[in-house]
Coordinates of C-alpha atoms in Angstrom, one line a residue:
M1 CA 110.9 -63.5 135.6
A2 CA 110.1 -63.7 139.3
A3 CA 109.8 -67.5 138.9
F4 CA 113.3 -67.6 137.5
W5 CA 115.0 -65.7 140.3
A6 CA 113.1 -67.6 143.0
T7 CA 114.1 -70.9 141.4
G8 CA 117.8 -70.1 141.1
C9 CA 120.4 -72.3 139.5
K10 CA 120.3 -76.0 140.0
D11 CA 122.8 -78.7 139.1
D12 CA 122.2 -80.7 135.8
V13 CA 121.1 -83.9 137.5
S14 CA 118.6 -86.5 136.2
K15 CA 117.2 -89.5 138.1
T16 CA 115.4 -90.9 135.1
V17 CA 115.7 -91.4 131.4
K18 CA 113.8 -88.9 129.4
T19 CA 110.7 -90.3 127.8
K20 CA 110.1 -89.5 124.1
L21 CA 107.7 -86.6 123.5
S22 CA 105.6 -88.9 121.3
D23 CA 104.9 -91.2 124.3
Y24 CA 102.5 -88.5 125.5
P25 CA 99.4 -88.1 123.3
R26 CA 98.9 -84.5 122.6
N27 CA 95.2 -84.6 123.4
E28 CA 95.9 -86.1 126.8
T29 CA 98.8 -83.8 127.8
L30 CA 98.8 -80.3 129.1
Y31 CA 102.0 -78.4 128.8
V32 CA 102.6 -75.6 131.4
G33 CA 105.5 -73.2 131.6
G34 CA 107.1 -70.5 133.7
F35 CA 107.4 -72.2 137.1
D36 CA 110.8 -73.8 136.7
W37 CA 113.9 -72.6 134.8
A38 CA 116.7 -75.0 135.5
P39 CA 117.2 -78.8 135.6
P40 CA 115.2 -80.2 138.5
T41 CA 116.9 -81.7 141.5
T42 CA 114.4 -82.1 144.4
F43 CA 110.7 -82.4 145.0
N44 CA 111.1 -82.3 148.8
P45 CA 108.5 -79.7 150.0
L46 CA 110.7 -78.8 153.0
D47 CA 113.5 -77.6 150.7
P48 CA 113.5 -73.8 150.5
D49 CA 113.5 -74.1 146.7
P50 CA 111.9 -77.3 145.5
N51 CA 111.0 -78.0 141.9
F52 CA 107.6 -77.9 140.3
P53 CA 105.1 -79.0 141.5
A54 CA 106.3 -79.0 145.1
D55 CA 106.9 -75.3 145.3
G56 CA 104.8 -72.3 146.2
N57 CA 101.1 -72.6 146.2
I58 CA 100.9 -75.2 143.4
R59 CA 98.2 -77.7 144.3
L60 CA 98.7 -80.5 141.8
M61 CA 100.5 -82.8 144.2
Y62 CA 100.4 -81.4 147.7
E63 CA 97.1 -79.9 148.8
S64 CA 96.2 -77.3 151.4
L65 CA 93.2 -77.4 153.7
L66 CA 91.6 -74.4 152.0
A67 CA 92.4 -72.5 148.7
Y68 CA 92.1 -68.8 148.1
N69 CA 89.8 -67.8 145.2
Q70 CA 90.9 -64.5 143.7
L71 CA 87.5 -64.0 142.0
T72 CA 85.4 -64.2 145.1
G73 CA 87.8 -63.3 147.9
N74 CA 86.8 -66.5 149.7
L75 CA 88.6 -69.6 150.8
D76 CA 87.3 -72.6 148.9
P77 CA 87.4 -76.1 150.3
M78 CA 90.3 -78.3 149.4
L79 CA 91.3 -81.0 151.9
A80 CA 88.9 -79.4 154.3
D81 CA 85.2 -79.0 153.6
S82 CA 84.4 -76.1 155.9
Y83 CA 85.8 -73.8 158.6
S84 CA 84.5 -71.5 161.3
Q85 CA 85.9 -68.7 163.5
T86 CA 85.6 -67.3 167.0
D87 CA 87.5 -64.4 168.5
S88 CA 90.3 -66.7 169.6
T89 CA 90.1 -69.8 167.3
I90 CA 89.7 -71.0 163.8
T91 CA 88.4 -74.5 163.4
V92 CA 88.7 -76.5 160.1
H93 CA 86.9 -79.7 159.3
L94 CA 89.0 -82.2 157.4
D95 CA 87.0 -83.9 154.6
T96 CA 86.4 -87.5 155.7
R97 CA 86.9 -88.7 152.1
A98 CA 90.5 -87.3 151.8
K99 CA 93.1 -89.9 150.9
W100 CA 96.7 -90.1 150.0
N101 CA 97.6 -91.5 146.5
N102 CA 98.6 -94.8 148.2
G103 CA 95.0 -95.3 149.3
E104 CA 95.5 -94.5 153.0
K105 CA 93.3 -91.8 154.7
V106 CA 94.5 -88.3 155.3
T107 CA 94.1 -87.9 159.0
V108 CA 94.0 -85.0 161.4
E109 CA 97.3 -86.3 162.8
D110 CA 98.8 -85.6 159.3
V111 CA 97.4 -82.1 159.4
V112 CA 98.7 -81.3 162.9
Y113 CA 102.1 -82.7 162.1
S114 CA 102.4 -80.7 158.9
F115 CA 101.9 -77.5 160.9
K116 CA 104.3 -78.7 163.6
I117 CA 107.0 -79.1 161.0
D118 CA 106.8 -75.4 160.3
S119 CA 107.1 -74.7 164.0
I120 CA 110.3 -76.7 164.5
L121 CA 112.1 -76.2 161.2
P122 CA 113.2 -73.0 159.4
T123 CA 110.8 -73.5 156.6
A124 CA 109.2 -70.8 154.4
H125 CA 106.2 -70.9 156.7
H126 CA 108.0 -70.8 160.0
N127 CA 106.9 -67.3 160.7
N128 CA 103.3 -68.3 160.7
W129 CA 103.9 -69.5 164.2
K130 CA 104.0 -65.8 165.3
H131 CA 100.3 -65.9 164.9
I132 CA 99.4 -69.5 166.0
K133 CA 99.5 -70.5 169.7
T134 CA 98.5 -74.2 169.3
V135 CA 97.1 -76.6 166.7
S136 CA 94.9 -79.5 168.0
A137 CA 92.5 -82.0 166.7
D138 CA 89.5 -84.1 167.9
S139 CA 88.0 -87.5 166.9
E140 CA 85.5 -85.9 164.6
N141 CA 88.1 -84.5 162.1
H142 CA 88.1 -81.0 163.5
I143 CA 91.5 -79.2 163.6
T144 CA 91.5 -76.1 165.8
F145 CA 94.0 -73.3 165.5
Q146 CA 94.2 -71.2 168.6
L147 CA 95.4 -67.6 167.9
A148 CA 98.5 -66.2 169.5
A149 CA 98.3 -63.3 171.9
N150 CA 98.7 -60.8 169.0
R151 CA 95.5 -62.2 167.6
N152 CA 95.7 -62.0 163.8
P153 CA 93.1 -64.2 162.2
L154 CA 93.9 -62.9 158.7
M155 CA 97.4 -64.4 158.9
V156 CA 96.2 -67.6 160.5
L157 CA 93.7 -68.1 157.6
N158 CA 96.4 -67.3 155.2
A159 CA 98.6 -69.9 156.9
I160 CA 95.9 -72.5 156.6
A161 CA 95.5 -71.7 152.9
E162 CA 99.2 -71.8 152.0
T163 CA 100.5 -74.7 154.1
S164 CA 100.9 -78.0 152.2
I165 CA 99.5 -81.0 154.1
L166 CA 102.2 -83.7 154.2
P167 CA 101.9 -87.4 155.2
K168 CA 103.2 -87.9 158.7
S169 CA 104.2 -91.5 157.8
V170 CA 106.8 -90.1 155.4
F171 CA 108.1 -87.0 157.1
E172 CA 108.1 -88.0 160.8
P173 CA 110.7 -90.7 160.3
L174 CA 112.7 -88.3 158.1
L175 CA 112.8 -85.6 160.8
N176 CA 113.5 -88.2 163.6
S177 CA 116.5 -89.4 161.6
A178 CA 117.8 -85.8 161.4
K179 CA 117.2 -84.9 165.1
S180 CA 120.2 -84.1 167.2
G181 CA 119.3 -83.1 170.7
K182 CA 116.7 -80.3 170.5
S183 CA 117.7 -79.3 166.9
Y184 CA 117.5 -80.8 163.5
N185 CA 120.1 -81.3 160.8
M186 CA 118.5 -79.5 157.8
D187 CA 121.1 -80.8 155.4
K188 CA 120.1 -84.4 156.3
I189 CA 116.4 -83.6 155.8
L190 CA 117.2 -82.0 152.4
E191 CA 119.0 -85.1 151.2
F192 CA 115.6 -86.6 150.7
K193 CA 114.7 -85.8 147.1
N194 CA 111.1 -87.2 147.2
D195 CA 111.4 -88.1 143.6
Y196 CA 110.2 -91.7 143.6
Q197 CA 106.5 -92.4 144.0
P198 CA 105.9 -89.4 146.4
V199 CA 102.9 -89.8 148.7
A200 CA 100.6 -86.9 148.2
S201 CA 96.9 -86.2 148.2
G202 CA 96.5 -84.1 145.0
P203 CA 95.1 -85.1 141.6
Y204 CA 98.6 -85.6 140.0
T205 CA 101.9 -87.2 141.0
L206 CA 105.4 -87.1 139.7
A207 CA 106.0 -89.7 136.9
N208 CA 109.5 -88.8 135.9
Y209 CA 111.9 -86.0 135.2
S210 CA 115.0 -85.1 133.2
P211 CA 117.1 -81.9 132.8
D212 CA 114.6 -80.6 130.3
Q213 CA 111.2 -81.5 131.6
I214 CA 109.1 -82.6 134.6
V215 CA 106.3 -85.1 133.9
L216 CA 103.2 -85.5 136.1
T217 CA 100.6 -88.2 135.7
R218 CA 97.0 -88.2 136.8
V219 CA 96.1 -90.0 140.0
E220 CA 93.4 -92.3 138.7
N221 CA 91.9 -92.9 142.1
Y222 CA 92.0 -89.3 143.2
W223 CA 89.8 -89.0 146.4
K224 CA 87.8 -85.9 145.3
T225 CA 86.5 -87.3 142.0
S226 CA 83.0 -87.5 143.4
K227 CA 82.9 -83.7 143.6
Y228 CA 83.1 -83.6 139.8
G229 CA 80.4 -86.2 139.2
G230 CA 82.9 -89.0 138.9
R231 CA 84.9 -87.2 136.2
K232 CA 88.7 -87.2 136.2
P233 CA 90.8 -84.2 135.4
A234 CA 90.9 -83.8 131.6
P235 CA 94.7 -84.1 131.0
K236 CA 96.2 -87.5 131.8
Y237 CA 99.6 -85.9 131.9
I238 CA 100.9 -82.4 132.8
I239 CA 104.4 -81.6 131.6
H240 CA 106.6 -78.6 132.5
P241 CA 109.3 -78.2 129.9
I242 CA 112.5 -76.5 131.2
Y243 CA 113.7 -73.5 129.2
D244 CA 116.3 -71.0 130.1
G245 CA 114.7 -67.8 129.3
N246 CA 111.5 -65.9 128.5
D247 CA 112.0 -66.0 124.7
N248 CA 112.2 -69.8 124.7
F249 CA 109.0 -70.2 126.7
N250 CA 107.2 -67.6 124.5
N251 CA 108.4 -69.2 121.3
A252 CA 107.1 -72.6 122.5
M253 CA 103.8 -70.9 123.2
V254 CA 103.6 -69.5 119.7
R255 CA 104.5 -72.9 118.2
G256 CA 101.7 -74.6 120.2
N257 CA 104.2 -76.6 122.3
L258 CA 103.0 -74.9 125.4
D259 CA 99.4 -74.7 126.5
V260 CA 99.5 -72.4 129.6
S261 CA 102.2 -70.0 130.5
S262 CA 103.0 -67.6 133.4
I263 CA 105.7 -65.8 131.4
Y264 CA 105.5 -62.2 130.5
L265 CA 104.4 -62.2 126.9
P266 CA 104.5 -58.7 125.3
R267 CA 101.7 -57.4 123.1
I268 CA 99.3 -60.3 123.7
W269 CA 96.8 -58.8 121.3
E270 CA 99.1 -59.6 118.4
K271 CA 99.1 -63.3 119.3
T272 CA 95.5 -63.9 118.4
K273 CA 96.7 -65.2 115.0
D274 CA 98.7 -67.9 117.0
S275 CA 95.6 -68.9 119.0
I276 CA 96.9 -67.3 122.1
R277 CA 95.0 -65.0 124.5
A278 CA 94.9 -64.0 128.2
W279 CA 92.2 -63.7 130.8
S280 CA 90.6 -60.8 128.9
R281 CA 90.6 -59.7 125.2
V282 CA 90.8 -56.0 126.2
E283 CA 93.1 -53.9 128.4
P284 CA 94.6 -54.7 130.8
Y285 CA 94.3 -58.3 129.4
H286 CA 95.4 -59.8 132.7
L287 CA 93.6 -59.6 136.1
P288 CA 95.6 -57.4 138.4
S289 CA 96.0 -58.5 142.0
T290 CA 99.1 -56.7 143.4
I291 CA 101.0 -53.4 143.2
T292 CA 104.6 -53.1 142.1
A293 CA 106.2 -50.1 143.9
L294 CA 109.4 -48.3 144.5
V295 CA 110.6 -48.9 148.0
I296 CA 111.9 -45.6 149.4
A297 CA 114.9 -45.4 151.9
T298 CA 112.9 -43.1 154.1
T299 CA 115.7 -42.6 156.7
K300 CA 118.1 -41.1 154.1
E301 CA 118.4 -37.6 152.7
P302 CA 116.6 -36.4 150.7
F303 CA 113.9 -39.1 151.1
N304 CA 113.3 -38.3 154.8
N305 CA 111.4 -35.2 153.6
V306 CA 107.7 -36.0 152.9
S307 CA 107.5 -33.1 150.5
F308 CA 110.3 -34.5 148.4
R309 CA 108.5 -37.9 148.4
R310 CA 105.2 -36.3 147.4
A311 CA 107.0 -34.4 144.5
L312 CA 108.4 -37.7 143.3
A313 CA 104.9 -39.2 143.2
H314 CA 103.6 -36.3 141.1
A315 CA 106.6 -36.6 138.8
I316 CA 106.1 -40.2 137.6
D317 CA 104.6 -40.6 134.1
F318 CA 102.4 -43.6 134.9
E319 CA 100.8 -43.7 131.4
K320 CA 104.2 -44.0 129.8
I321 CA 105.2 -46.8 132.1
K322 CA 101.8 -48.5 131.3
A323 CA 102.5 -48.4 127.5
R324 CA 106.3 -48.8 127.4
A325 CA 107.0 -51.3 130.2
V326 CA 104.1 -53.6 130.4
S327 CA 102.2 -53.6 127.1
N328 CA 99.2 -51.9 128.8
Y329 CA 98.8 -54.9 131.1
T330 CA 97.9 -52.5 133.9
P331 CA 94.8 -50.3 134.6
A332 CA 95.4 -46.6 135.0
M333 CA 97.1 -46.0 138.4
Q334 CA 95.1 -44.5 141.3
P335 CA 96.7 -43.0 144.4
G336 CA 97.2 -45.1 147.5
F337 CA 98.0 -48.7 148.2
I338 CA 94.5 -50.4 147.7
L339 CA 93.4 -51.8 144.4
P340 CA 90.5 -49.7 143.2
F341 CA 88.8 -52.6 141.5
G342 CA 87.9 -56.3 142.2
I343 CA 87.7 -57.5 145.8
E344 CA 89.5 -54.5 147.3
K345 CA 87.3 -51.9 145.6
K346 CA 85.0 -51.6 148.6
Y347 CA 87.9 -50.2 150.6
F348 CA 89.0 -47.6 148.1
N349 CA 87.6 -44.1 148.4
K350 CA 87.8 -42.0 145.3
E351 CA 87.0 -38.7 147.1
D352 CA 90.0 -39.3 149.4
A353 CA 92.2 -40.1 146.4
D354 CA 91.2 -36.9 144.6
E355 CA 91.8 -34.8 147.7
L356 CA 95.0 -36.3 149.1
G357 CA 96.5 -38.3 146.3
Y358 CA 98.8 -37.6 143.4
S359 CA 99.0 -38.0 139.7
Y360 CA 101.5 -37.2 136.9
N361 CA 101.8 -33.5 137.1
T362 CA 105.3 -32.0 136.7
E363 CA 104.1 -28.5 137.6
K364 CA 102.5 -29.7 140.8
A365 CA 105.7 -31.5 141.7
R366 CA 107.7 -28.3 141.2
E367 CA 105.2 -26.4 143.2
I368 CA 105.5 -28.8 146.1
L369 CA 109.3 -28.6 146.0
S370 CA 109.3 -24.9 145.8
E371 CA 107.0 -24.5 148.8
A372 CA 109.3 -26.9 150.8
G373 CA 112.3 -24.6 150.2
Y374 CA 113.9 -26.3 147.1
S375 CA 115.0 -24.3 144.1
W376 CA 116.8 -24.8 140.8
N377 CA 120.0 -23.6 139.3
E378 CA 120.5 -22.2 135.8
E379 CA 120.8 -25.7 134.4
G380 CA 117.5 -26.7 135.9
K381 CA 119.1 -29.0 138.5
L382 CA 117.3 -29.2 141.9
L383 CA 118.9 -27.4 144.8
D384 CA 118.2 -28.1 148.5
K385 CA 117.4 -25.5 151.1
K386 CA 121.1 -24.8 151.5
K387 CA 121.4 -24.1 147.7
K388 CA 123.4 -27.3 147.2
L389 CA 122.7 -29.7 144.4
V390 CA 120.4 -32.6 145.4
R391 CA 122.6 -35.6 145.0
N392 CA 122.1 -38.2 142.3
I393 CA 119.9 -41.0 143.3
S394 CA 119.8 -44.6 142.1
I395 CA 116.9 -46.9 141.3
E396 CA 117.6 -50.6 141.6
C397 CA 116.1 -53.7 140.1
P398 CA 117.5 -57.1 139.1
Q399 CA 119.1 -57.6 135.7
G400 CA 117.0 -59.5 133.2
W401 CA 113.7 -58.2 134.6
T402 CA 113.0 -56.3 131.4
D403 CA 109.6 -54.8 132.3
W404 CA 110.9 -53.4 135.6
I405 CA 114.0 -52.0 133.8
D406 CA 111.8 -50.3 131.2
A407 CA 109.7 -48.9 134.1
I408 CA 112.7 -47.4 136.0
N409 CA 114.0 -45.9 132.7
V410 CA 110.7 -44.0 132.4
I411 CA 110.9 -43.0 136.0
A412 CA 114.4 -41.7 135.6
E413 CA 113.2 -39.6 132.6
S414 CA 110.3 -38.3 134.7
F415 CA 112.5 -37.2 137.6
A416 CA 114.8 -35.4 135.2
E417 CA 111.8 -33.2 134.3
I418 CA 111.9 -31.8 137.8
G419 CA 115.7 -31.5 138.0
I420 CA 116.6 -34.7 139.7
T421 CA 119.2 -37.0 138.3
A422 CA 118.3 -40.6 138.8
T423 CA 120.4 -43.5 137.6
P424 CA 119.0 -47.0 136.9
S425 CA 121.0 -49.5 138.9
I426 CA 120.6 -52.9 137.2
V427 CA 122.2 -55.5 139.4
D428 CA 122.4 -59.2 140.1
Y429 CA 119.3 -60.5 141.8
G430 CA 121.3 -61.4 145.0
I431 CA 122.7 -57.9 145.2
W432 CA 119.3 -56.3 144.8
D433 CA 117.8 -58.6 147.4
M434 CA 120.6 -58.0 149.9
N435 CA 120.5 -54.3 149.4
L436 CA 116.7 -54.3 150.1
R437 CA 117.1 -56.4 153.2
K438 CA 120.0 -54.2 154.6
G439 CA 118.4 -50.9 153.5
T440 CA 121.5 -49.9 151.5
F441 CA 119.6 -48.4 148.5
D442 CA 117.8 -45.2 147.5
L443 CA 114.8 -46.5 145.5
A444 CA 114.3 -50.2 144.7
M445 CA 111.5 -51.9 142.8
K446 CA 109.5 -54.6 144.7
T447 CA 106.1 -56.3 144.5
P448 CA 104.7 -56.9 148.0
P449 CA 103.5 -59.6 148.6
S450 CA 103.1 -61.5 145.3
E451 CA 100.8 -64.3 146.3
H452 CA 97.0 -64.1 146.2
S453 CA 95.9 -64.0 149.8
I454 CA 92.9 -63.5 151.9
A455 CA 95.1 -61.2 154.1
N456 CA 95.3 -58.5 151.4
P457 CA 95.2 -55.6 151.3
W458 CA 96.3 -55.6 155.0
N459 CA 99.3 -57.8 154.2
R460 CA 100.5 -55.5 151.5
F461 CA 100.5 -52.5 153.9
Y462 CA 102.0 -54.7 156.7
Q463 CA 104.9 -56.0 154.6
M464 CA 105.9 -52.5 153.6
L465 CA 105.1 -50.4 156.6
N466 CA 104.9 -52.2 159.9
N467 CA 107.1 -51.2 162.8
A468 CA 107.2 -54.6 164.5
T469 CA 110.2 -55.9 162.5
I470 CA 112.0 -52.7 161.7
K471 CA 115.8 -52.9 161.8
P472 CA 118.5 -50.3 161.5
V473 CA 120.1 -49.7 158.1
G474 CA 122.8 -52.4 157.7
E475 CA 120.9 -55.1 159.5
E476 CA 118.8 -57.5 157.5
S477 CA 115.0 -57.0 157.4
Y478 CA 112.5 -58.9 155.3
A479 CA 109.7 -56.4 155.8
N480 CA 109.5 -52.6 155.9
Q481 CA 112.8 -52.4 154.1
G482 CA 112.4 -48.7 153.6
R483 CA 112.5 -48.3 157.4
F484 CA 109.4 -46.2 157.5
Q485 CA 107.8 -45.3 160.9
N486 CA 104.4 -43.9 161.6
D487 CA 102.6 -44.6 164.9
E488 CA 99.1 -44.0 163.5
I489 CA 99.7 -46.4 160.6
N490 CA 101.2 -49.0 162.9
Q491 CA 98.1 -48.8 165.2
L492 CA 95.8 -49.4 162.3
L493 CA 97.9 -52.4 161.1
N494 CA 97.5 -53.8 164.6
D495 CA 93.7 -53.2 164.7
I496 CA 92.5 -54.2 161.2
P497 CA 92.9 -58.0 161.5
T498 CA 90.7 -58.0 164.6
I499 CA 87.8 -56.0 163.1
S500 CA 84.8 -58.1 162.1
N501 CA 82.2 -55.4 161.4
E502 CA 82.4 -54.6 157.6
D503 CA 81.5 -50.9 158.0
S504 CA 84.3 -50.5 160.7
L505 CA 86.7 -52.4 158.5
T506 CA 86.0 -50.2 155.5
H507 CA 86.5 -47.1 157.6
A508 CA 89.8 -48.4 159.0
Y509 CA 91.1 -49.3 155.5
Q510 CA 90.1 -45.9 154.2
E511 CA 91.9 -44.2 157.1
L512 CA 95.0 -46.3 156.4
N513 CA 95.0 -45.4 152.8
R514 CA 94.6 -41.7 153.6
L515 CA 97.6 -41.8 155.9
F516 CA 99.5 -43.6 153.1
M517 CA 98.7 -40.9 150.6
Q518 CA 99.7 -38.2 153.0
T519 CA 103.0 -39.7 154.0
V520 CA 104.0 -41.4 150.7
P521 CA 106.1 -44.1 152.3
V522 CA 106.5 -46.0 149.0
L523 CA 105.8 -45.1 145.4
P524 CA 103.3 -47.4 143.7
V525 CA 104.3 -47.8 140.0
M526 CA 101.9 -50.3 138.4
Y527 CA 99.2 -52.9 139.0
R528 CA 100.1 -56.4 138.1
P529 CA 98.8 -60.0 138.2
A530 CA 100.5 -62.2 140.8
T531 CA 101.5 -64.3 137.8
F532 CA 100.7 -63.8 134.2
Y533 CA 98.2 -66.1 132.7
Q534 CA 97.9 -66.8 129.0
F535 CA 96.9 -69.9 127.1
S536 CA 96.9 -71.5 123.6
T537 CA 93.7 -73.0 122.2
K538 CA 95.6 -75.1 119.5
H539 CA 95.3 -78.3 121.6
W540 CA 92.9 -77.4 124.5
T541 CA 89.9 -75.2 124.8
N542 CA 87.4 -73.9 127.5
F543 CA 90.0 -72.2 129.6
P544 CA 88.7 -69.9 132.3
T545 CA 88.3 -66.3 131.0
E546 CA 86.7 -63.0 131.8
E547 CA 83.7 -64.1 129.7
N548 CA 83.6 -67.6 131.3
P549 CA 85.0 -67.0 134.9
Y550 CA 84.3 -70.5 136.3
A551 CA 87.8 -70.5 137.9
P552 CA 90.4 -67.8 138.7
P553 CA 93.3 -67.2 136.3
N554 CA 95.8 -69.2 138.2
N555 CA 97.3 -71.2 135.3
L556 CA 95.2 -74.2 136.3
I557 CA 97.7 -75.2 138.9
V558 CA 97.7 -72.7 141.8
A559 CA 95.2 -72.5 144.7
A560 CA 91.5 -72.6 143.6
G561 CA 92.5 -72.4 139.9
V562 CA 93.2 -76.2 139.9
S563 CA 89.4 -76.8 139.5
A564 CA 89.8 -75.7 135.8
L565 CA 91.6 -79.0 135.1
W566 CA 88.2 -80.7 135.1
E567 CA 86.7 -78.3 132.6
I568 CA 89.2 -77.8 129.8
V569 CA 88.5 -79.8 126.7
P570 CA 91.0 -81.3 124.2
V571 CA 90.6 -80.1 120.6
E572 CA 91.0 -83.8 119.5
P573 CA 88.7 -86.2 121.4
Q574 CA 90.2 -88.6 123.9
D575 CA 89.4 -92.3 124.1
N576 CA 91.0 -93.0 127.5
Q577 CA 88.7 -91.2 129.9

């Protein structure tokens, strides 16, 4: 559902006549779903909400210099073939073979200009320039990023991996035409829809679109073919149908009209009969990479009491959430804010979690409250130190996000067991988002941050806990929306990006997680994949899986997952390769 809310509503506009489904041979066409929910209107990557495949970290059309690989924790080559670091710089080498789909070379000037765009326009990556001082290039295809004074190589590497490289020949004239004095008219820039023969470097390009589908076609002279032994990506076409809800996407998957989907599909184990499976055949089925949590308004009563927050953490029935809300698509929860498996496992300390952490234990929650001066009336309702009823609290999430709604219903039931009345507040996405930014909530569900990133787990802590961008309640903030403050945590957040010694880094992360468990600034609820990944083998096989992990589970279109497009195999042989 996150893709739906991020996409928003778009006008029903089409620039082309829809091509018949039969015009795309099934054994040459890969159908993907879950990345667009409304009729497409723009493929301008500078738009805050462009359509597939110009949005997010999708690398079918626009490529980045490097691509994060969730399985290895490394940055894989994409437009660049290598990178190196010093204390003050990160240098990337642009692959000399790189070309745009019009046959012209991708140059270091294109790269430098792509980053310059983010420095002068209010794009989604504008804040990367808090961490970048300069970007320069030399005649040997090296691009050097000089770190800003706050020196955060993690965020600069993340910026390098998430920034789409755009052709200067297309976007410089566009920006020049919109320049007015020292500023730019974004409305004029966004008039450019980029929907006719877009110049890009990726293996696919836009063929046509209509209100109910987006069609991409393979770039036959893709510059990186030699990496794959001269082979082309297996699908000649990639089509994203436009459906208006989870059920329609999931029904298409069951019927075999969708090959890969990022939509939440309940009870995946029951779909084996329909030739559908996920990354793994056993729990948790999907590969978790992030933590959905309850953001706590820590400046408000009663949440400004750490004992109250710790009691809440012990009160939550995590196993019931696991079974009822997410079809067991999450491993058992462990205390803290570090994933106790995968790449992050080396930073997780089980002994610390056992000593300082929390687990579902209603009696322990009551004991903590009692020791902090709370009590209960004859009806079992919680009373504060002044013997007054603890007020009702609300738990917010957007309407339509059914797994989150099921989770907060379980949480409300759990809190009732310790005498706290909690009311689910299911609101419009815009209201939920604004309440988070302004801090006008009690508890609110959020997944920080949702993208795979070489900057995690640091970025997860930073987004939720850093003091640098803290704002008073009522003013908009895009980070630390619970307004939590702790000087020791903030110092560790400043130090960790600069630590290069692995033992020192492990120690710093463990100390950060200890402080997190002691202060309970947010309430982790469940582990989740950044996007769900399930596929149908009715028309294509050899998808990456836990048993055959040749590529990460990124739906064959995101970051390093794109490499799987060369390895999937049609069930029916093709004759056009």
